[in-house]
């Protein structure tokens, strides 16, 4: 009797279970979260592809620039019109006190190389370098003139030395020589 | 002639109204990367997948997470789906695996386990009739193994073979779990 009731109850439970709803509408739309999750990897893949493409473009661009620079080195010398010719006065420490022959020789070599190197540079750069050297040399002339009147002035002496140093730096930069530390034991 | 797979479970029955060919077209489009096609598949199956997750977890928040995770996994595994089974069945398998995976994870994390264990499903939430409220609550109080087997077999109509496959247990174990569930439910309902 109990078994029969148990079976009946079992059947009732199974019948009732089959009536339970199988579809439930979520209280909130879950698609937005799903969509963002499945779109992210796609974007990441695209971004990765873009990064690869960008690096290739960068590599080609850098190679092209390097090639052009190397080619420019071998380009024929171009004449730049309207560039002032540099005035080279003998280096002296005050009027009537020319600097030592070693310094003059080094300066003369740099001057020659400066002209050669300047001709390889683009026109505007040539003009800038020449203007800088002109300014420095004009300052040296003025300081020398002042030193002629005040030969004991330590300030003018230091100023003159730093001006010559500046002139050498410009010359060496153009020439590519690292002679910034060139000793000045002749003055 | 109806697809025999579609007649095996209640879960698949409403899918017939969508049209098998239409769904296959949507699956193909989704497999080719069509997000809108996948969204259409989501709209078709969301209620059943969410319902299944809700019955199995007895937790609204967990069910939402499981549902989302199941659809995301379905998207990533879509290339593996072959039309030798119904898409809905394939989706349900993923959902069941997701639920089981999350439950295993929850068991490793005591706090989450307590949250799930303390939760009792509101019959109104799942839309069960008034006369079925007691049964709904009783099902939710079942132990995990018995509840999962009972929900898949008795509520969703999967055979013991399918239920066993979905849960990763033998067909005999599925039968035993459903039998245990019925006994426990009978006890609860007669005591109420």
mmCIF file of C-alpha atoms in Angstrom:
data_model
loop_
_atom_site.group_PDB
_atom_site.id
_atom_site.type_symbol
_atom_site.label_atom_id
_atom_site.label_comp_id
_atom_site.label_asym_id
_atom_site.label_seq_id
_atom_site.Cartn_x
_atom_site.Cartn_y
_atom_site.Cartn_z
ATOM 1 C CA UNK A 1 0.000 0.000 0.000
ATOM 2 C CA UNK A 2 2.833 2.348 1.001
ATOM 3 C CA UNK A 3 4.753 1.413 -2.113
ATOM 4 C CA UNK A 4 1.743 2.206 -4.244
ATOM 5 C CA UNK A 5 1.370 5.624 -2.607
ATOM 6 C CA UNK A 6 5.064 6.267 -3.021
ATOM 7 C CA UNK A 7 4.829 5.443 -6.702
ATOM 8 C CA UNK A 8 1.822 7.692 -7.069
ATOM 9 C CA UNK A 9 3.662 10.509 -5.323
ATOM 10 C CA UNK A 10 6.687 9.922 -7.542
ATOM 11 C CA UNK A 11 4.517 10.165 -10.616
ATOM 12 C CA UNK A 12 2.895 13.314 -9.301
ATOM 13 C CA UNK A 13 6.283 14.875 -8.666
ATOM 14 C CA UNK A 14 7.525 13.984 -12.129
ATOM 15 C CA UNK A 15 4.334 15.258 -13.713
ATOM 16 C CA UNK A 16 4.539 18.491 -11.741
ATOM 17 C CA UNK A 17 8.228 18.862 -12.587
ATOM 18 C CA UNK A 18 7.423 18.620 -16.267
ATOM 19 C CA UNK A 19 5.037 21.542 -15.796
ATOM 20 C CA UNK A 20 7.690 23.807 -14.327
ATOM 21 C CA UNK A 21 8.658 26.625 -16.632
ATOM 22 C CA UNK A 22 11.880 26.020 -18.521
ATOM 23 C CA UNK A 23 12.273 29.463 -19.926
ATOM 24 C CA UNK A 24 12.884 32.398 -17.648
ATOM 25 C CA UNK A 25 13.329 35.961 -18.806
ATOM 26 C CA UNK A 26 16.319 37.528 -17.044
ATOM 27 C CA UNK A 27 15.544 40.693 -15.141
ATOM 28 C CA UNK A 28 18.233 42.548 -17.041
ATOM 29 C CA UNK A 29 19.484 42.284 -20.592
ATOM 30 C CA UNK A 30 22.590 40.123 -20.518
ATOM 31 C CA UNK A 31 23.499 40.675 -24.150
ATOM 32 C CA UNK A 32 25.431 43.906 -23.542
ATOM 33 C CA UNK A 33 27.940 42.114 -21.329
ATOM 34 C CA UNK A 34 28.243 39.226 -23.772
ATOM 35 C CA UNK A 35 28.700 41.546 -26.733
ATOM 36 C CA UNK A 36 31.422 43.577 -25.057
ATOM 37 C CA UNK A 37 33.236 40.375 -24.062
ATOM 38 C CA UNK A 38 33.168 38.912 -27.558
ATOM 39 C CA UNK A 39 34.059 42.212 -29.214
ATOM 40 C CA UNK A 40 37.134 42.819 -27.044
ATOM 41 C CA UNK A 41 39.226 39.987 -28.480
ATOM 42 C CA UNK A 42 38.296 41.164 -31.979
ATOM 43 C CA UNK A 43 39.470 44.691 -31.158
ATOM 44 C CA UNK A 44 42.612 43.325 -29.566
ATOM 45 C CA UNK A 45 43.320 41.297 -32.705
ATOM 46 C CA UNK A 46 42.760 44.401 -34.854
ATOM 47 C CA UNK A 47 44.938 46.513 -32.597
ATOM 48 C CA UNK A 48 47.661 43.879 -32.818
ATOM 49 C CA UNK A 49 47.425 43.867 -36.600
ATOM 50 C CA UNK A 50 47.492 47.664 -36.640
ATOM 51 C CA UNK A 51 50.563 47.700 -34.392
ATOM 52 C CA UNK A 52 52.309 45.279 -36.731
ATOM 53 C CA UNK A 53 51.404 47.364 -39.765
ATOM 54 C CA UNK A 54 52.520 50.540 -37.989
ATOM 55 C CA UNK A 55 55.873 49.006 -37.055
ATOM 56 C CA UNK A 56 56.407 47.916 -40.667
ATOM 57 C CA UNK A 57 55.623 51.438 -41.887
ATOM 58 C CA UNK A 58 57.994 52.840 -39.257
ATOM 59 C CA UNK A 59 60.743 50.438 -40.293
ATOM 60 C CA UNK A 60 60.343 51.290 -43.981
ATOM 61 C CA UNK A 61 60.236 55.008 -43.156
ATOM 62 C CA UNK A 62 63.358 54.838 -41.008
ATOM 63 C CA UNK A 63 65.170 52.831 -43.672
ATOM 64 C CA UNK A 64 64.172 55.352 -46.327
ATOM 65 C CA UNK A 65 65.427 58.264 -44.232
ATOM 66 C CA UNK A 66 68.720 56.461 -43.551
ATOM 67 C CA UNK A 67 69.093 55.697 -47.247
ATOM 68 C CA UNK A 68 68.398 59.310 -48.189
ATOM 69 C CA UNK A 69 70.913 60.563 -45.639
ATOM 70 C CA UNK A 70 73.572 58.198 -46.925
ATOM 71 C CA UNK A 71 72.796 59.241 -50.483
ATOM 72 C CA UNK A 72 72.997 62.898 -49.483
ATOM 73 C CA UNK A 73 76.570 62.325 -48.278
ATOM 74 C CA UNK A 74 77.522 61.253 -51.784
ATOM 75 C CA UNK A 75 75.609 63.984 -53.531
ATOM 76 C CA UNK A 76 77.577 66.454 -55.650
ATOM 77 C CA UNK A 77 78.600 69.681 -53.958
ATOM 78 C CA UNK A 78 75.926 72.341 -54.241
ATOM 79 C CA UNK A 79 76.681 75.993 -54.698
ATOM 80 C CA UNK A 80 74.839 78.179 -52.238
ATOM 81 C CA UNK A 81 74.314 81.688 -53.497
ATOM 82 C CA UNK A 82 74.280 84.634 -51.151
ATOM 83 C CA UNK A 83 76.245 83.036 -48.327
ATOM 84 C CA UNK A 84 78.806 85.440 -46.856
ATOM 85 C CA UNK A 85 82.456 84.454 -47.177
ATOM 86 C CA UNK A 86 84.045 83.980 -43.772
ATOM 87 C CA UNK A 87 86.584 86.511 -42.718
ATOM 88 C CA UNK A 88 89.521 84.872 -41.009
ATOM 89 C CA UNK A 89 91.732 87.161 -38.992
ATOM 90 C CA UNK A 90 94.951 85.943 -37.357
ATOM 91 C CA UNK A 91 94.263 84.735 -33.858
ATOM 92 C CA UNK A 92 95.783 86.963 -31.272
ATOM 93 C CA UNK A 93 95.647 87.642 -27.569
ATOM 94 C CA UNK A 94 95.184 91.337 -27.675
ATOM 95 C CA UNK A 95 96.423 93.553 -30.484
ATOM 96 C CA UNK A 96 100.019 92.774 -31.396
ATOM 97 C CA UNK A 97 100.108 89.518 -29.424
ATOM 98 C CA UNK A 98 99.492 86.769 -31.965
ATOM 99 C CA UNK A 99 98.796 83.263 -30.651
ATOM 100 C CA UNK A 100 101.350 80.458 -31.002
ATOM 101 C CA UNK A 101 102.090 78.818 -34.398
ATOM 102 C CA UNK A 102 100.646 75.419 -33.293
ATOM 103 C CA UNK A 103 97.305 76.955 -32.528
ATOM 104 C CA UNK A 104 97.342 78.918 -35.763
ATOM 105 C CA UNK A 105 98.149 75.754 -37.748
ATOM 106 C CA UNK A 106 95.341 73.787 -36.118
ATOM 107 C CA UNK A 107 92.958 76.650 -36.728
ATOM 108 C CA UNK A 108 94.029 76.878 -40.390
ATOM 109 C CA UNK A 109 93.429 73.144 -40.908
ATOM 110 C CA UNK A 110 90.000 73.452 -39.346
ATOM 111 C CA UNK A 111 89.218 76.432 -41.539
ATOM 112 C CA UNK A 112 89.982 74.451 -44.695
ATOM 113 C CA UNK A 113 87.958 71.484 -43.550
ATOM 114 C CA UNK A 114 85.184 73.819 -42.474
ATOM 115 C CA UNK A 115 84.816 75.086 -46.025
ATOM 116 C CA UNK A 116 84.769 71.531 -47.373
ATOM 117 C CA UNK A 117 82.226 70.344 -44.841
ATOM 118 C CA UNK A 118 80.075 73.431 -45.122
ATOM 119 C CA UNK A 119 79.622 72.801 -48.824
ATOM 120 C CA UNK A 120 78.095 69.415 -48.015
ATOM 121 C CA UNK A 121 75.556 70.951 -45.675
ATOM 122 C CA UNK A 122 72.196 72.298 -46.806
ATOM 123 C CA UNK A 123 72.118 75.980 -47.700
ATOM 124 C CA UNK A 124 70.253 77.249 -44.607
ATOM 125 C CA UNK A 125 72.629 75.332 -42.308
ATOM 126 C CA UNK A 126 75.631 76.792 -44.094
ATOM 127 C CA UNK A 127 74.230 80.280 -43.553
ATOM 128 C CA UNK A 128 73.622 79.569 -39.840
ATOM 129 C CA UNK A 129 77.136 78.224 -39.259
ATOM 130 C CA UNK A 130 78.754 81.097 -41.086
ATOM 131 C CA UNK A 131 76.662 83.637 -39.175
ATOM 132 C CA UNK A 132 77.629 82.041 -35.862
ATOM 133 C CA UNK A 133 81.308 82.104 -36.732
ATOM 134 C CA UNK A 134 81.029 85.669 -37.947
ATOM 135 C CA UNK A 135 79.442 86.726 -34.643
ATOM 136 C CA UNK A 136 82.087 84.912 -32.606
ATOM 137 C CA UNK A 137 84.899 86.413 -34.633
ATOM 138 C CA UNK A 138 83.390 89.883 -34.424
ATOM 139 C CA UNK A 139 83.275 89.433 -30.646
ATOM 140 C CA UNK A 140 86.920 88.278 -30.641
ATOM 141 C CA UNK A 141 87.890 91.414 -32.592
ATOM 142 C CA UNK A 142 86.073 93.639 -30.139
ATOM 143 C CA UNK A 143 87.569 91.888 -27.119
ATOM 144 C CA UNK A 144 91.038 92.127 -28.651
ATOM 145 C CA UNK A 145 90.511 95.834 -29.214
ATOM 146 C CA UNK A 146 89.408 96.232 -25.606
ATOM 147 C CA UNK A 147 92.398 94.226 -24.397
ATOM 148 C CA UNK A 148 94.696 96.590 -26.267
ATOM 149 C CA UNK A 149 93.438 99.331 -24.029
ATOM 150 C CA UNK A 150 93.235 97.251 -20.849
ATOM 151 C CA UNK A 151 95.798 94.434 -21.249
ATOM 152 C CA UNK A 152 95.582 93.542 -17.536
ATOM 153 C CA UNK A 153 91.818 92.972 -17.482
ATOM 154 C CA UNK A 154 91.254 89.396 -16.308
ATOM 155 C CA UNK A 155 87.611 89.544 -17.342
ATOM 156 C CA UNK A 156 88.495 90.436 -20.948
ATOM 157 C CA UNK A 157 91.162 87.737 -20.998
ATOM 158 C CA UNK A 158 88.695 85.101 -19.842
ATOM 159 C CA UNK A 159 86.124 86.376 -22.293
ATOM 160 C CA UNK A 160 88.576 86.179 -25.142
ATOM 161 C CA UNK A 161 89.636 82.649 -24.216
ATOM 162 C CA UNK A 162 86.060 81.454 -24.035
ATOM 163 C CA UNK A 163 85.343 83.093 -27.395
ATOM 164 C CA UNK A 164 88.239 81.280 -29.050
ATOM 165 C CA UNK A 165 87.050 78.086 -27.376
ATOM 166 C CA UNK A 166 83.569 78.702 -28.777
ATOM 167 C CA UNK A 167 85.037 79.273 -32.244
ATOM 168 C CA UNK A 168 86.905 75.957 -32.044
ATOM 169 C CA UNK A 169 83.784 74.161 -30.882
ATOM 170 C CA UNK A 170 81.836 75.410 -33.891
ATOM 171 C CA UNK A 171 84.650 74.483 -36.229
ATOM 172 C CA UNK A 172 85.033 71.029 -34.686
ATOM 173 C CA UNK A 173 81.305 70.404 -34.720
ATOM 174 C CA UNK A 174 81.138 71.097 -38.412
ATOM 175 C CA UNK A 175 84.230 69.072 -39.117
ATOM 176 C CA UNK A 176 83.217 66.294 -36.835
ATOM 177 C CA UNK A 177 86.424 66.420 -34.896
ATOM 178 C CA UNK A 178 86.326 66.057 -31.144
ATOM 179 C CA UNK A 179 88.841 68.702 -30.345
ATOM 180 C CA UNK A 180 86.903 70.441 -27.623
ATOM 181 C CA UNK A 181 89.537 69.439 -25.143
ATOM 182 C CA UNK A 182 92.396 70.752 -27.260
ATOM 183 C CA UNK A 183 94.971 72.183 -24.872
ATOM 184 C CA UNK A 184 95.622 75.874 -25.043
ATOM 185 C CA UNK A 185 99.091 76.003 -23.496
ATOM 186 C CA UNK A 186 100.242 78.623 -25.960
ATOM 187 C CA UNK A 187 98.356 81.500 -24.375
ATOM 188 C CA UNK B 1 10.096 14.886 -40.567
ATOM 189 C CA UNK B 2 11.092 16.524 -37.307
ATOM 190 C CA UNK B 3 14.655 16.296 -36.134
ATOM 191 C CA UNK B 4 14.665 13.465 -33.547
ATOM 192 C CA UNK B 5 17.034 15.428 -31.366
ATOM 193 C CA UNK B 6 14.532 18.226 -31.082
ATOM 194 C CA UNK B 7 11.837 15.964 -29.706
ATOM 195 C CA UNK B 8 14.017 14.513 -26.974
ATOM 196 C CA UNK B 9 13.779 17.359 -24.521
ATOM 197 C CA UNK B 10 11.345 20.052 -23.546
ATOM 198 C CA UNK B 11 14.155 22.509 -23.839
ATOM 199 C CA UNK B 12 14.269 22.028 -27.574
ATOM 200 C CA UNK B 13 10.561 21.989 -28.275
ATOM 201 C CA UNK B 14 9.951 25.758 -28.580
ATOM 202 C CA UNK B 15 12.937 26.012 -30.887
ATOM 203 C CA UNK B 16 10.841 24.355 -33.583
ATOM 204 C CA UNK B 17 8.878 27.580 -33.956
ATOM 205 C CA UNK B 18 12.050 29.401 -34.955
ATOM 206 C CA UNK B 19 12.670 27.095 -37.844
ATOM 207 C CA UNK B 20 15.532 24.676 -38.017
ATOM 208 C CA UNK B 21 16.804 26.038 -41.318
ATOM 209 C CA UNK B 22 16.675 29.612 -40.055
ATOM 210 C CA UNK B 23 18.669 28.663 -37.026
ATOM 211 C CA UNK B 24 21.227 26.803 -39.109
ATOM 212 C CA UNK B 25 21.647 29.897 -41.267
ATOM 213 C CA UNK B 26 22.150 31.981 -38.132
ATOM 214 C CA UNK B 27 24.686 29.492 -36.803
ATOM 215 C CA UNK B 28 26.610 29.586 -40.094
ATOM 216 C CA UNK B 29 26.624 33.374 -40.099
ATOM 217 C CA UNK B 30 27.728 33.475 -36.487
ATOM 218 C CA UNK B 31 30.478 30.955 -37.247
ATOM 219 C CA UNK B 32 31.656 33.339 -39.965
ATOM 220 C CA UNK B 33 31.963 36.054 -37.330
ATOM 221 C CA UNK B 34 28.482 37.542 -37.513
ATOM 222 C CA UNK B 35 27.824 39.108 -34.141
ATOM 223 C CA UNK B 36 24.276 40.084 -35.104
ATOM 224 C CA UNK B 37 23.524 36.487 -36.084
ATOM 225 C CA UNK B 38 24.889 35.348 -32.745
ATOM 226 C CA UNK B 39 22.724 37.935 -31.022
ATOM 227 C CA UNK B 40 19.712 36.461 -32.821
ATOM 228 C CA UNK B 41 20.705 33.011 -31.502
ATOM 229 C CA UNK B 42 21.045 34.544 -28.060
ATOM 230 C CA UNK B 43 17.516 36.002 -28.293
ATOM 231 C CA UNK B 44 16.149 32.613 -29.318
ATOM 232 C CA UNK B 45 17.820 30.666 -26.510
ATOM 233 C CA UNK B 46 18.334 33.128 -23.678
ATOM 234 C CA UNK B 47 15.221 32.204 -21.701
ATOM 235 C CA UNK B 48 15.965 28.495 -21.686
ATOM 236 C CA UNK B 49 19.634 28.899 -20.969
ATOM 237 C CA UNK B 50 18.979 31.385 -18.192
ATOM 238 C CA UNK B 51 16.182 29.207 -16.833
ATOM 239 C CA UNK B 52 18.484 26.221 -16.754
ATOM 240 C CA UNK B 53 21.228 28.200 -15.026
ATOM 241 C CA UNK B 54 18.702 29.566 -12.547
ATOM 242 C CA UNK B 55 17.306 26.118 -11.701
ATOM 243 C CA UNK B 56 20.765 24.660 -11.323
ATOM 244 C CA UNK B 57 22.325 27.415 -9.269
ATOM 245 C CA UNK B 58 19.198 28.568 -7.403
ATOM 246 C CA UNK B 59 20.813 31.997 -7.445
ATOM 247 C CA UNK B 60 19.789 34.846 -9.704
ATOM 248 C CA UNK B 61 23.134 36.571 -9.747
ATOM 249 C CA UNK B 62 25.022 33.312 -10.318
ATOM 250 C CA UNK B 63 22.567 32.368 -13.042
ATOM 251 C CA UNK B 64 23.142 35.667 -14.827
ATOM 252 C CA UNK B 65 26.898 35.212 -14.664
ATOM 253 C CA UNK B 66 26.628 31.598 -15.811
ATOM 254 C CA UNK B 67 24.390 32.577 -18.703
ATOM 255 C CA UNK B 68 26.753 35.268 -19.893
ATOM 256 C CA UNK B 69 29.744 32.999 -19.509
ATOM 257 C CA UNK B 70 27.954 30.200 -21.361
ATOM 258 C CA UNK B 71 27.167 32.426 -24.345
ATOM 259 C CA UNK B 72 30.695 33.827 -24.388
ATOM 260 C CA UNK B 73 32.082 30.292 -24.369
ATOM 261 C CA UNK B 74 29.614 29.316 -27.075
ATOM 262 C CA UNK B 75 30.925 32.175 -29.211
ATOM 263 C CA UNK B 76 34.526 31.133 -28.759
ATOM 264 C CA UNK B 77 33.714 27.461 -29.421
ATOM 265 C CA UNK B 78 31.310 28.146 -32.254
ATOM 266 C CA UNK B 79 33.801 26.887 -34.804
ATOM 267 C CA UNK B 80 33.661 23.469 -33.146
ATOM 268 C CA UNK B 81 29.893 23.172 -33.460
ATOM 269 C CA UNK B 82 28.745 20.777 -36.141
ATOM 270 C CA UNK B 83 25.123 20.421 -37.141
ATOM 271 C CA UNK B 84 25.100 16.781 -36.032
ATOM 272 C CA UNK B 85 23.312 17.929 -32.870
ATOM 273 C CA UNK B 86 20.798 20.654 -32.181
ATOM 274 C CA UNK B 87 22.319 24.032 -31.417
ATOM 275 C CA UNK B 88 20.118 24.338 -28.322
ATOM 276 C CA UNK B 89 21.384 21.040 -26.938
ATOM 277 C CA UNK B 90 24.966 22.060 -27.629
ATOM 278 C CA UNK B 91 24.309 25.387 -25.902
ATOM 279 C CA UNK B 92 22.732 23.654 -22.900
ATOM 280 C CA UNK B 93 25.759 21.419 -22.541
ATOM 281 C CA UNK B 94 27.960 24.495 -22.430
ATOM 282 C CA UNK B 95 25.638 26.112 -19.889
ATOM 283 C CA UNK B 96 25.653 23.005 -17.692
ATOM 284 C CA UNK B 97 29.447 22.816 -17.876
ATOM 285 C CA UNK B 98 29.642 26.474 -16.967
ATOM 286 C CA UNK B 99 27.394 25.977 -13.955
ATOM 287 C CA UNK B 100 29.324 22.921 -12.812
ATOM 288 C CA UNK B 101 32.613 24.746 -13.296
ATOM 289 C CA UNK B 102 31.417 27.678 -11.246
ATOM 290 C CA UNK B 103 30.063 25.416 -8.516
ATOM 291 C CA UNK B 104 33.397 23.596 -8.333
ATOM 292 C CA UNK B 105 35.096 26.960 -8.099
ATOM 293 C CA UNK B 106 32.629 28.062 -5.444
ATOM 294 C CA UNK B 107 33.333 24.978 -3.396
ATOM 295 C CA UNK B 108 36.958 25.976 -3.377
ATOM 296 C CA UNK B 109 35.882 29.351 -2.159
ATOM 297 C CA UNK B 110 33.852 28.879 1.019
ATOM 298 C CA UNK B 111 32.302 32.342 0.989
ATOM 299 C CA UNK B 112 30.784 31.902 -2.427
ATOM 300 C CA UNK B 113 29.537 28.458 -1.482
ATOM 301 C CA UNK B 114 27.694 29.886 1.491
ATOM 302 C CA UNK B 115 26.061 32.524 -0.679
ATOM 303 C CA UNK B 116 24.775 29.865 -3.064
ATOM 304 C CA UNK B 117 23.705 27.530 -0.274
ATOM 305 C CA UNK B 118 21.768 30.216 1.561
ATOM 306 C CA UNK B 119 19.870 31.248 -1.505
ATOM 307 C CA UNK B 120 16.390 29.876 -2.057
ATOM 308 C CA UNK B 121 14.871 30.431 -5.467
ATOM 309 C CA UNK B 122 11.755 32.545 -5.550
ATOM 310 C CA UNK B 123 9.047 30.590 -7.426
ATOM 311 C CA UNK B 124 7.684 33.846 -8.792
ATOM 312 C CA UNK B 125 11.061 34.597 -10.305
ATOM 313 C CA UNK B 126 11.005 31.471 -12.426
ATOM 314 C CA UNK B 127 7.343 31.928 -13.284
ATOM 315 C CA UNK B 128 6.058 28.684 -11.807
ATOM 316 C CA UNK B 129 2.348 28.451 -11.037
ATOM 317 C CA UNK B 130 1.069 28.813 -7.488
ATOM 318 C CA UNK B 131 0.503 25.086 -7.110
ATOM 319 C CA UNK B 132 4.133 24.439 -8.062
ATOM 320 C CA UNK B 133 5.743 26.827 -5.591
ATOM 321 C CA UNK B 134 6.347 24.129 -2.987
ATOM 322 C CA UNK B 135 7.983 21.904 -5.560
ATOM 323 C CA UNK B 136 10.206 24.735 -6.771
ATOM 324 C CA UNK B 137 11.383 25.464 -3.245
ATOM 325 C CA UNK B 138 11.865 21.762 -2.528
ATOM 326 C CA UNK B 139 13.985 21.315 -5.669
ATOM 327 C CA UNK B 140 16.182 24.208 -4.588
ATOM 328 C CA UNK B 141 16.855 22.499 -1.267
ATOM 329 C CA UNK B 142 18.108 19.346 -2.939
ATOM 330 C CA UNK B 143 21.812 18.548 -2.791
ATOM 331 C CA UNK B 144 23.701 19.743 -5.884
ATOM 332 C CA UNK B 145 24.098 16.361 -7.572
ATOM 333 C CA UNK B 146 20.480 15.334 -7.103
ATOM 334 C CA UNK B 147 19.178 18.771 -8.073
ATOM 335 C CA UNK B 148 21.238 18.946 -11.265
ATOM 336 C CA UNK B 149 20.172 15.495 -12.431
ATOM 337 C CA UNK B 150 16.530 16.120 -11.519
ATOM 338 C CA UNK B 151 16.404 19.519 -13.250
ATOM 339 C CA UNK B 152 17.919 18.176 -16.457
ATOM 340 C CA UNK B 153 15.909 14.975 -16.539
ATOM 341 C CA UNK B 154 12.563 15.831 -14.922
ATOM 342 C CA UNK B 155 12.246 19.532 -15.745
ATOM 343 C CA UNK B 156 14.111 19.842 -19.054
ATOM 344 C CA UNK B 157 13.282 16.379 -20.286
ATOM 345 C CA UNK B 158 16.753 15.162 -21.116
ATOM 346 C CA UNK B 159 17.199 11.412 -21.122
ATOM 347 C CA UNK B 160 19.379 9.792 -18.486
ATOM 348 C CA UNK B 161 22.024 9.239 -21.160
ATOM 349 C CA UNK B 162 22.042 12.940 -22.049
ATOM 350 C CA UNK B 163 21.839 14.011 -18.419
ATOM 351 C CA UNK B 164 24.773 11.756 -17.605
ATOM 352 C CA UNK B 165 26.767 13.139 -20.529
ATOM 353 C CA UNK B 166 26.026 16.720 -19.560
ATOM 354 C CA UNK B 167 26.925 16.213 -15.934
ATOM 355 C CA UNK B 168 29.890 14.000 -16.671
ATOM 356 C CA UNK B 169 28.403 11.049 -14.819
ATOM 357 C CA UNK B 170 27.293 7.571 -15.860
ATOM 358 C CA UNK B 171 23.729 6.994 -17.034
ATOM 359 C CA UNK B 172 23.148 4.760 -13.977
ATOM 360 C CA UNK B 173 24.391 7.518 -11.693
ATOM 361 C CA UNK B 174 21.956 9.914 -13.313
ATOM 362 C CA UNK B 175 19.130 7.479 -12.609
ATOM 363 C CA UNK B 176 20.289 7.064 -9.024
ATOM 364 C CA UNK B 177 20.516 10.825 -8.508
ATOM 365 C CA UNK B 178 17.035 11.397 -9.935
ATOM 366 C CA UNK B 179 15.651 8.594 -7.742
ATOM 367 C CA UNK B 180 17.321 10.159 -4.714
ATOM 368 C CA UNK B 181 15.908 13.540 -5.680
ATOM 369 C CA UNK B 182 12.403 12.142 -5.952
ATOM 370 C CA UNK B 183 12.667 10.526 -2.520
ATOM 371 C CA UNK B 184 13.936 13.729 -0.942
ATOM 372 C CA UNK B 185 11.271 15.794 -2.684
ATOM 373 C CA UNK B 186 8.558 13.386 -1.528
ATOM 374 C CA UNK B 187 9.807 13.723 2.032
ATOM 375 C CA UNK B 188 9.821 17.496 1.861
ATOM 376 C CA UNK B 189 6.425 17.773 0.200
ATOM 377 C CA UNK B 190 4.685 15.353 2.573
ATOM 378 C CA UNK B 191 6.167 17.126 5.586
ATOM 379 C CA UNK B 192 5.048 20.528 4.337
#
